[in-house]
mmCIF file of C-alpha atoms and ligand atoms in Angstrom:
data_model
loop_
_atom_site.group_PDB
_atom_site.id
_atom_site.type_symbol
_atom_site.label_atom_id
_atom_site.label_comp_id
_atom_site.label_asym_id
_atom_site.label_seq_id
_atom_site.Cartn_x
_atom_site.Cartn_y
_atom_site.Cartn_z
ATOM 1 C CA MET A 1 -24.916 -10.362 -0.676
ATOM 2 C CA ILE A 2 -26.014 -9.498 2.873
ATOM 3 C CA THR A 3 -26.517 -12.426 5.243
ATOM 4 C CA ASP A 4 -29.140 -12.106 7.948
ATOM 5 C CA ILE A 5 -29.537 -14.194 11.071
ATOM 6 C CA ARG A 6 -31.971 -16.626 9.460
ATOM 7 C CA ALA A 7 -29.166 -17.673 7.115
ATOM 8 C CA ALA A 8 -26.770 -18.218 10.019
ATOM 9 C CA THR A 9 -25.199 -21.627 10.561
ATOM 10 C CA LEU A 10 -25.896 -23.047 14.016
ATOM 11 C CA GLU A 11 -23.189 -25.384 15.312
ATOM 12 C CA THR A 12 -24.139 -27.225 18.493
ATOM 13 C CA LEU A 13 -21.138 -28.386 20.521
ATOM 14 C CA PRO A 14 -21.023 -30.589 23.631
ATOM 15 C CA ASP A 15 -20.016 -27.921 26.156
ATOM 16 C CA SER A 16 -18.499 -24.477 26.624
ATOM 17 C CA GLU A 17 -14.975 -25.855 26.318
ATOM 18 C CA ALA A 18 -15.811 -27.242 22.884
ATOM 19 C CA VAL A 19 -17.304 -23.876 21.881
ATOM 20 C CA ALA A 20 -14.104 -22.091 22.915
ATOM 21 C CA LEU A 21 -11.933 -24.634 21.075
ATOM 22 C CA ARG A 22 -14.032 -24.329 17.915
ATOM 23 C CA MET A 23 -13.824 -20.523 18.064
ATOM 24 C CA ALA A 24 -10.049 -20.788 18.459
ATOM 25 C CA ASP A 25 -9.893 -23.021 15.366
ATOM 26 C CA LEU A 26 -11.992 -20.547 13.356
ATOM 27 C CA LEU A 27 -9.653 -17.725 14.369
ATOM 28 C CA VAL A 28 -6.485 -19.661 13.487
ATOM 29 C CA GLU A 29 -7.988 -20.724 10.153
ATOM 30 C CA GLY A 30 -9.016 -17.160 9.309
ATOM 31 C CA ILE A 31 -5.711 -15.608 10.288
ATOM 32 C CA LEU A 32 -3.662 -18.151 8.320
ATOM 33 C CA ALA A 33 -5.903 -17.739 5.269
ATOM 34 C CA LYS A 34 -5.554 -13.947 5.251
ATOM 35 C CA THR A 35 -2.864 -12.999 2.726
ATOM 36 C CA ASP A 36 -3.578 -9.325 2.011
ATOM 37 C CA GLY A 37 -3.003 -7.117 5.025
ATOM 38 C CA LEU A 38 -3.785 -7.516 8.686
ATOM 39 C CA PHE A 39 -6.522 -9.816 9.984
ATOM 40 C CA ARG A 40 -8.890 -7.424 11.754
ATOM 41 C CA VAL A 41 -10.896 -9.064 14.555
ATOM 42 C CA ALA A 42 -13.399 -7.476 16.940
ATOM 43 C CA LEU A 43 -13.356 -9.320 20.260
ATOM 44 C CA SER A 44 -16.571 -9.693 22.218
ATOM 45 C CA GLY A 45 -16.883 -8.866 25.880
ATOM 46 C CA GLY A 46 -18.573 -10.388 28.876
ATOM 47 C CA SER A 47 -17.533 -13.670 30.471
ATOM 48 C CA THR A 48 -17.948 -16.153 27.620
ATOM 49 C CA PRO A 49 -14.776 -15.273 25.671
ATOM 50 C CA LYS A 50 -12.462 -15.757 28.688
ATOM 51 C CA ARG A 51 -11.855 -19.454 28.077
ATOM 52 C CA LEU A 52 -11.210 -18.751 24.380
ATOM 53 C CA PHE A 53 -8.592 -16.162 25.362
ATOM 54 C CA GLU A 54 -6.924 -18.688 27.692
ATOM 55 C CA ILE A 55 -6.823 -21.272 24.910
ATOM 56 C CA LEU A 56 -5.355 -18.814 22.389
ATOM 57 C CA ALA A 57 -2.674 -17.851 24.920
ATOM 58 C CA THR A 58 -1.521 -21.438 25.505
ATOM 59 C CA PRO A 59 1.895 -21.889 23.849
ATOM 60 C CA SER A 60 0.783 -24.858 21.722
ATOM 61 C CA ARG A 61 -1.987 -22.743 20.157
ATOM 62 C CA ALA A 62 -0.309 -19.333 20.290
ATOM 63 C CA LYS A 63 2.624 -20.544 18.222
ATOM 64 C CA LEU A 64 0.252 -21.392 15.342
ATOM 65 C CA ILE A 65 -0.687 -17.736 14.937
ATOM 66 C CA PRO A 66 1.437 -15.061 13.174
ATOM 67 C CA TRP A 67 0.410 -12.447 15.744
ATOM 68 C CA GLU A 68 2.142 -9.633 13.830
ATOM 69 C CA ARG A 69 -0.556 -10.089 11.161
ATOM 70 C CA VAL A 70 -3.430 -9.716 13.637
ATOM 71 C CA GLU A 71 -5.121 -6.408 14.471
ATOM 72 C CA ILE A 72 -7.286 -6.408 17.599
ATOM 73 C CA PHE A 73 -10.442 -4.362 18.118
ATOM 74 C CA TYR A 74 -13.415 -4.707 20.485
ATOM 75 C CA GLY A 75 -17.093 -4.967 19.662
ATOM 76 C CA ASP A 76 -17.969 -2.909 22.673
ATOM 77 C CA GLU A 77 -16.688 -1.564 25.978
ATOM 78 C CA ARG A 78 -18.000 -0.484 29.311
ATOM 79 C CA HIS A 79 -17.254 3.216 29.895
ATOM 80 C CA VAL A 80 -15.071 2.641 32.937
ATOM 81 C CA SER A 81 -11.537 3.775 33.749
ATOM 82 C CA GLU A 82 -8.634 2.015 32.045
ATOM 83 C CA GLY A 83 -7.696 -1.117 33.994
ATOM 84 C CA HIS A 84 -11.130 -1.382 35.651
ATOM 85 C CA ALA A 85 -11.982 -5.023 36.382
ATOM 86 C CA ASP A 86 -15.230 -4.740 34.374
ATOM 87 C CA SER A 87 -13.535 -3.425 31.231
ATOM 88 C CA ASN A 88 -13.572 -5.842 28.306
ATOM 89 C CA HIS A 89 -10.050 -4.717 27.416
ATOM 90 C CA THR A 90 -8.812 -5.444 30.936
ATOM 91 C CA VAL A 91 -9.913 -9.056 30.431
ATOM 92 C CA GLY A 92 -8.589 -9.249 26.872
ATOM 93 C CA GLN A 93 -5.265 -7.708 27.863
ATOM 94 C CA SER A 94 -4.682 -9.749 31.017
ATOM 95 C CA VAL A 95 -5.857 -13.148 29.752
ATOM 96 C CA LEU A 96 -4.637 -13.013 26.138
ATOM 97 C CA LEU A 97 -2.949 -9.925 24.733
ATOM 98 C CA SER A 98 -0.252 -9.613 27.406
ATOM 99 C CA ARG A 99 0.681 -13.267 26.792
ATOM 100 C CA VAL A 100 1.096 -13.325 22.985
ATOM 101 C CA PRO A 101 3.420 -11.319 20.701
ATOM 102 C CA VAL A 102 0.782 -9.158 19.046
ATOM 103 C CA PRO A 103 2.440 -5.778 18.367
ATOM 104 C CA ALA A 104 1.162 -3.053 20.716
ATOM 105 C CA GLN A 105 0.310 -0.834 17.743
ATOM 106 C CA ASN A 106 -2.067 -3.577 16.529
ATOM 107 C CA ILE A 107 -4.168 -3.444 19.698
ATOM 108 C CA HIS A 108 -7.002 -0.903 19.694
ATOM 109 C CA ALA A 109 -8.751 -0.671 23.032
ATOM 110 C CA ILE A 110 -11.869 1.485 23.018
ATOM 111 C CA PRO A 111 -10.876 4.753 24.757
ATOM 112 C CA THR A 112 -12.735 5.593 27.970
ATOM 113 C CA GLY A 113 -10.855 8.657 29.202
ATOM 114 C CA ALA A 114 -13.148 11.405 27.853
ATOM 115 C CA THR A 115 -16.942 11.651 27.586
ATOM 116 C CA VAL A 116 -18.682 8.594 26.213
ATOM 117 C CA GLU A 117 -19.547 10.511 23.025
ATOM 118 C CA GLU A 118 -15.980 11.778 22.566
ATOM 119 C CA ASP A 119 -14.577 8.301 23.147
ATOM 120 C CA ALA A 120 -17.010 6.764 20.660
ATOM 121 C CA LYS A 121 -15.965 9.324 18.042
ATOM 122 C CA ALA A 122 -12.292 8.643 18.749
ATOM 123 C CA TYR A 123 -12.809 4.904 18.340
ATOM 124 C CA GLU A 124 -14.639 5.469 15.059
ATOM 125 C CA LYS A 125 -11.626 7.481 13.821
ATOM 126 C CA THR A 126 -9.348 4.586 14.827
ATOM 127 C CA LEU A 127 -11.488 2.162 12.836
ATOM 128 C CA GLN A 128 -11.519 4.481 9.810
ATOM 129 C CA ALA A 129 -7.752 4.913 9.967
ATOM 130 C CA ALA A 130 -7.267 1.131 10.074
ATOM 131 C CA TYR A 131 -9.750 0.678 7.229
ATOM 132 C CA GLY A 132 -8.256 3.526 5.188
ATOM 133 C CA ALA A 133 -11.585 5.148 4.362
ATOM 134 C CA THR A 134 -14.547 6.818 6.054
ATOM 135 C CA THR A 135 -17.228 4.970 4.115
ATOM 136 C CA LEU A 136 -17.700 1.219 4.171
ATOM 137 C CA ASP A 137 -17.372 -0.666 0.888
ATOM 138 C CA PRO A 138 -19.587 -3.782 0.780
ATOM 139 C CA GLU A 139 -16.882 -5.486 -1.289
ATOM 140 C CA ARG A 140 -14.188 -4.779 1.318
ATOM 141 C CA PRO A 141 -15.238 -5.670 4.872
ATOM 142 C CA LEU A 142 -13.907 -3.651 7.793
ATOM 143 C CA PHE A 143 -13.544 -6.807 9.892
ATOM 144 C CA ASP A 144 -12.358 -10.267 8.950
ATOM 145 C CA LEU A 145 -14.141 -11.595 12.015
ATOM 146 C CA VAL A 146 -16.566 -10.096 14.525
ATOM 147 C CA MET A 147 -17.104 -12.100 17.709
ATOM 148 C CA LEU A 148 -20.407 -11.501 19.494
ATOM 149 C CA GLY A 149 -22.036 -12.697 22.697
ATOM 150 C CA LEU A 150 -25.741 -12.983 23.487
ATOM 151 C CA GLY A 151 -27.248 -11.328 26.527
ATOM 152 C CA THR A 152 -30.167 -12.807 28.453
ATOM 153 C CA ASP A 153 -32.237 -9.837 27.231
ATOM 154 C CA GLY A 154 -31.286 -10.493 23.625
ATOM 155 C CA HIS A 155 -28.635 -7.784 23.335
ATOM 156 C CA THR A 156 -25.322 -8.253 21.577
ATOM 157 C CA ALA A 157 -22.219 -6.099 21.818
ATOM 158 C CA SER A 158 -23.820 -3.135 23.575
ATOM 159 C CA LEU A 159 -26.825 -3.040 21.276
ATOM 160 C CA PHE A 160 -29.412 -3.216 24.051
ATOM 161 C CA PRO A 161 -33.205 -3.273 23.597
ATOM 162 C CA GLY A 162 -34.772 0.169 23.239
ATOM 163 C CA GLN A 163 -31.490 2.036 22.823
ATOM 164 C CA PRO A 164 -31.332 4.795 20.134
ATOM 165 C CA VAL A 165 -28.090 3.290 18.777
ATOM 166 C CA LEU A 166 -30.213 0.464 17.313
ATOM 167 C CA LYS A 167 -31.431 2.966 14.715
ATOM 168 C CA GLU A 168 -27.926 4.153 13.732
ATOM 169 C CA ARG A 169 -27.295 3.406 10.061
ATOM 170 C CA THR A 170 -24.336 5.712 9.313
ATOM 171 C CA ALA A 171 -21.910 5.967 12.221
ATOM 172 C CA TRP A 172 -19.658 2.969 12.858
ATOM 173 C CA VAL A 173 -19.617 3.451 16.612
ATOM 174 C CA GLY A 174 -22.334 4.528 19.011
ATOM 175 C CA THR A 175 -23.146 4.763 22.709
ATOM 176 C CA ALA A 176 -25.717 3.124 24.940
ATOM 177 C CA ALA A 177 -27.004 3.735 28.448
ATOM 178 C CA PRO A 178 -28.859 0.526 29.285
ATOM 179 C CA SER A 179 -30.867 0.651 32.519
ATOM 180 C CA THR A 180 -30.419 -3.125 32.753
ATOM 181 C CA ALA A 181 -26.619 -3.112 32.795
ATOM 182 C CA PRO A 182 -24.049 -1.160 34.731
ATOM 183 C CA TYR A 183 -22.092 1.635 33.065
ATOM 184 C CA GLU A 184 -22.616 3.604 29.900
ATOM 185 C CA ARG A 185 -21.379 1.669 26.887
ATOM 186 C CA ILE A 186 -19.562 2.219 23.595
ATOM 187 C CA THR A 187 -20.489 -0.187 20.822
ATOM 188 C CA LEU A 188 -20.059 -1.057 17.176
ATOM 189 C CA THR A 189 -23.238 -0.205 15.285
ATOM 190 C CA TYR A 190 -25.106 -2.531 12.943
ATOM 191 C CA PRO A 191 -23.426 -1.059 9.813
ATOM 192 C CA ALA A 192 -19.970 -1.693 11.310
ATOM 193 C CA ILE A 193 -20.830 -5.264 12.307
ATOM 194 C CA GLN A 194 -22.351 -5.872 8.872
ATOM 195 C CA SER A 195 -18.992 -4.874 7.331
ATOM 196 C CA SER A 196 -17.528 -8.278 8.151
ATOM 197 C CA ALA A 197 -16.391 -11.408 6.348
ATOM 198 C CA LEU A 198 -17.556 -13.544 9.265
ATOM 199 C CA VAL A 199 -19.644 -12.963 12.391
ATOM 200 C CA VAL A 200 -19.476 -15.629 15.108
ATOM 201 C CA PHE A 201 -21.846 -15.673 18.074
ATOM 202 C CA LEU A 202 -20.577 -17.536 21.153
ATOM 203 C CA VAL A 203 -23.525 -18.754 23.220
ATOM 204 C CA THR A 204 -23.129 -21.080 26.194
ATOM 205 C CA GLY A 205 -25.118 -22.085 29.264
ATOM 206 C CA ALA A 206 -28.705 -22.836 30.155
ATOM 207 C CA SER A 207 -29.444 -19.147 30.857
ATOM 208 C CA LYS A 208 -29.334 -18.478 27.096
ATOM 209 C CA VAL A 209 -31.887 -21.110 25.983
ATOM 210 C CA GLU A 210 -34.787 -18.712 25.369
ATOM 211 C CA MET A 211 -32.737 -16.009 23.686
ATOM 212 C CA LEU A 212 -30.856 -18.496 21.498
ATOM 213 C CA GLU A 213 -34.118 -20.019 20.322
ATOM 214 C CA ARG A 214 -35.481 -16.550 19.432
ATOM 215 C CA LEU A 215 -32.163 -15.569 17.813
ATOM 216 C CA VAL A 216 -32.156 -18.648 15.574
ATOM 217 C CA GLU A 217 -35.793 -18.005 14.653
ATOM 218 C CA GLY A 218 -34.846 -14.475 13.603
ATOM 219 C CA ASP A 219 -37.069 -12.759 16.181
ATOM 220 C CA SER A 220 -36.338 -9.170 15.152
ATOM 221 C CA SER A 221 -37.543 -7.843 18.509
ATOM 222 C CA LEU A 222 -34.099 -8.928 19.739
ATOM 223 C CA PRO A 223 -31.227 -6.562 18.899
ATOM 224 C CA SER A 224 -28.972 -9.608 18.373
ATOM 225 C CA ALA A 225 -31.324 -11.005 15.718
ATOM 226 C CA ARG A 226 -30.920 -7.849 13.604
ATOM 227 C CA VAL A 227 -27.196 -8.465 13.072
ATOM 228 C CA THR A 228 -26.211 -8.909 9.425
ATOM 229 C CA SER A 229 -22.945 -9.604 7.622
ATOM 230 C CA GLU A 230 -21.524 -9.071 4.139
ATOM 231 C CA GLY A 231 -20.109 -12.568 4.672
ATOM 232 C CA ARG A 232 -21.224 -15.458 6.871
ATOM 233 C CA ILE A 233 -22.809 -15.737 10.308
ATOM 234 C CA ILE A 234 -22.044 -18.730 12.519
ATOM 235 C CA ILE A 235 -23.663 -19.376 15.896
ATOM 236 C CA LEU A 236 -21.522 -21.579 18.145
ATOM 237 C CA ALA A 237 -23.688 -22.904 20.975
ATOM 238 C CA ASP A 238 -23.228 -25.598 23.573
ATOM 239 C CA ARG A 239 -25.856 -28.229 24.331
ATOM 240 C CA ALA A 240 -26.876 -26.384 27.497
ATOM 241 C CA ALA A 241 -27.766 -23.238 25.535
ATOM 242 C CA VAL A 242 -29.632 -25.285 22.954
ATOM 243 C CA GLY A 243 -31.592 -26.856 25.805
ATOM 244 C CA GLU A 244 -30.421 -30.392 25.093
ATOM 245 C CA ASP A 245 -28.956 -30.867 28.549
ATOM 246 C CA ALA A 246 -32.273 -30.281 30.288
HETATM 247 O O1 6PG B 1 -19.646 -6.083 27.189
HETATM 248 C C1 6PG B 1 -20.417 -7.031 27.224
HETATM 249 O O2 6PG B 1 -21.019 -7.435 28.241
HETATM 250 C C2 6PG B 1 -20.596 -7.855 26.001
HETATM 251 O O3 6PG B 1 -20.094 -7.448 24.892
HETATM 252 C C3 6PG B 1 -21.992 -8.372 25.912
HETATM 253 O O4 6PG B 1 -22.637 -8.182 24.694
HETATM 254 C C4 6PG B 1 -21.864 -9.856 26.188
HETATM 255 O O5 6PG B 1 -21.288 -10.492 25.048
HETATM 256 C C5 6PG B 1 -23.192 -10.466 26.505
HETATM 257 O O6 6PG B 1 -23.782 -9.709 27.557
HETATM 258 C C6 6PG B 1 -22.999 -11.919 26.968
HETATM 259 O O7 6PG B 1 -22.234 -11.860 28.147
HETATM 260 P P1 6PG B 1 -21.716 -13.224 28.849
HETATM 261 O O8 6PG B 1 -20.712 -13.807 27.916
HETATM 262 O O9 6PG B 1 -21.099 -12.757 30.144
HETATM 263 O O10 6PG B 1 -22.939 -14.096 29.024
#
């Protein structure tokens, strides 16, 4: 049964630290509950996840996780050279992945060394190899957890307003060239995000008040509000993003 954003659970937490801690708990719970195969997670980009990554890398938390059973993907990537400061993988690698014993073969950065179309195709092949099929089975989600952020224009991953990739219903990975953000982008498409047991939005800060309100209302003019899941959708927001701190 497909869940849409209007059926999402909104959890309001005191501050961004509490949001990061709650996300860390959800990840630990999910990983420990997974008994058949690797726990496949798509990390979100931008600045919000950084504190979560720091928390997961702290020894007291890291030792709770059987990292050999975790397989890391990204929801999207900026099409910049490997190691570029604005790359989502550069942040993920430096703040978390280089500090925990997740096997290197379980880490799948989105390639950025060829053309954006070639790299998107290559990433789709990586996803299909991990999944073991080239078509998505609604009964068998591609991801155990997809983490998403919320942009101040209502985008999520790199599903930006007005981009052709919003119409993609077959490919698992697409590209975007938003005029409102630097760099070309590679992104999971809606069908790939929908193939998930759990989608969690992380939304913090007063700058997100308007978009969070419209997301929760299911305003389908926002790309983020068109996200669906074969499983559950949770929105973790702090009081500032909900507008309670005003
Ligand atoms: O690559 C990216 O930028 C992200 O994937 C993007 O979708 C991000 O999650 C939102 O723009 C929120 O970004 P902040 O967390 O920095 O507000």
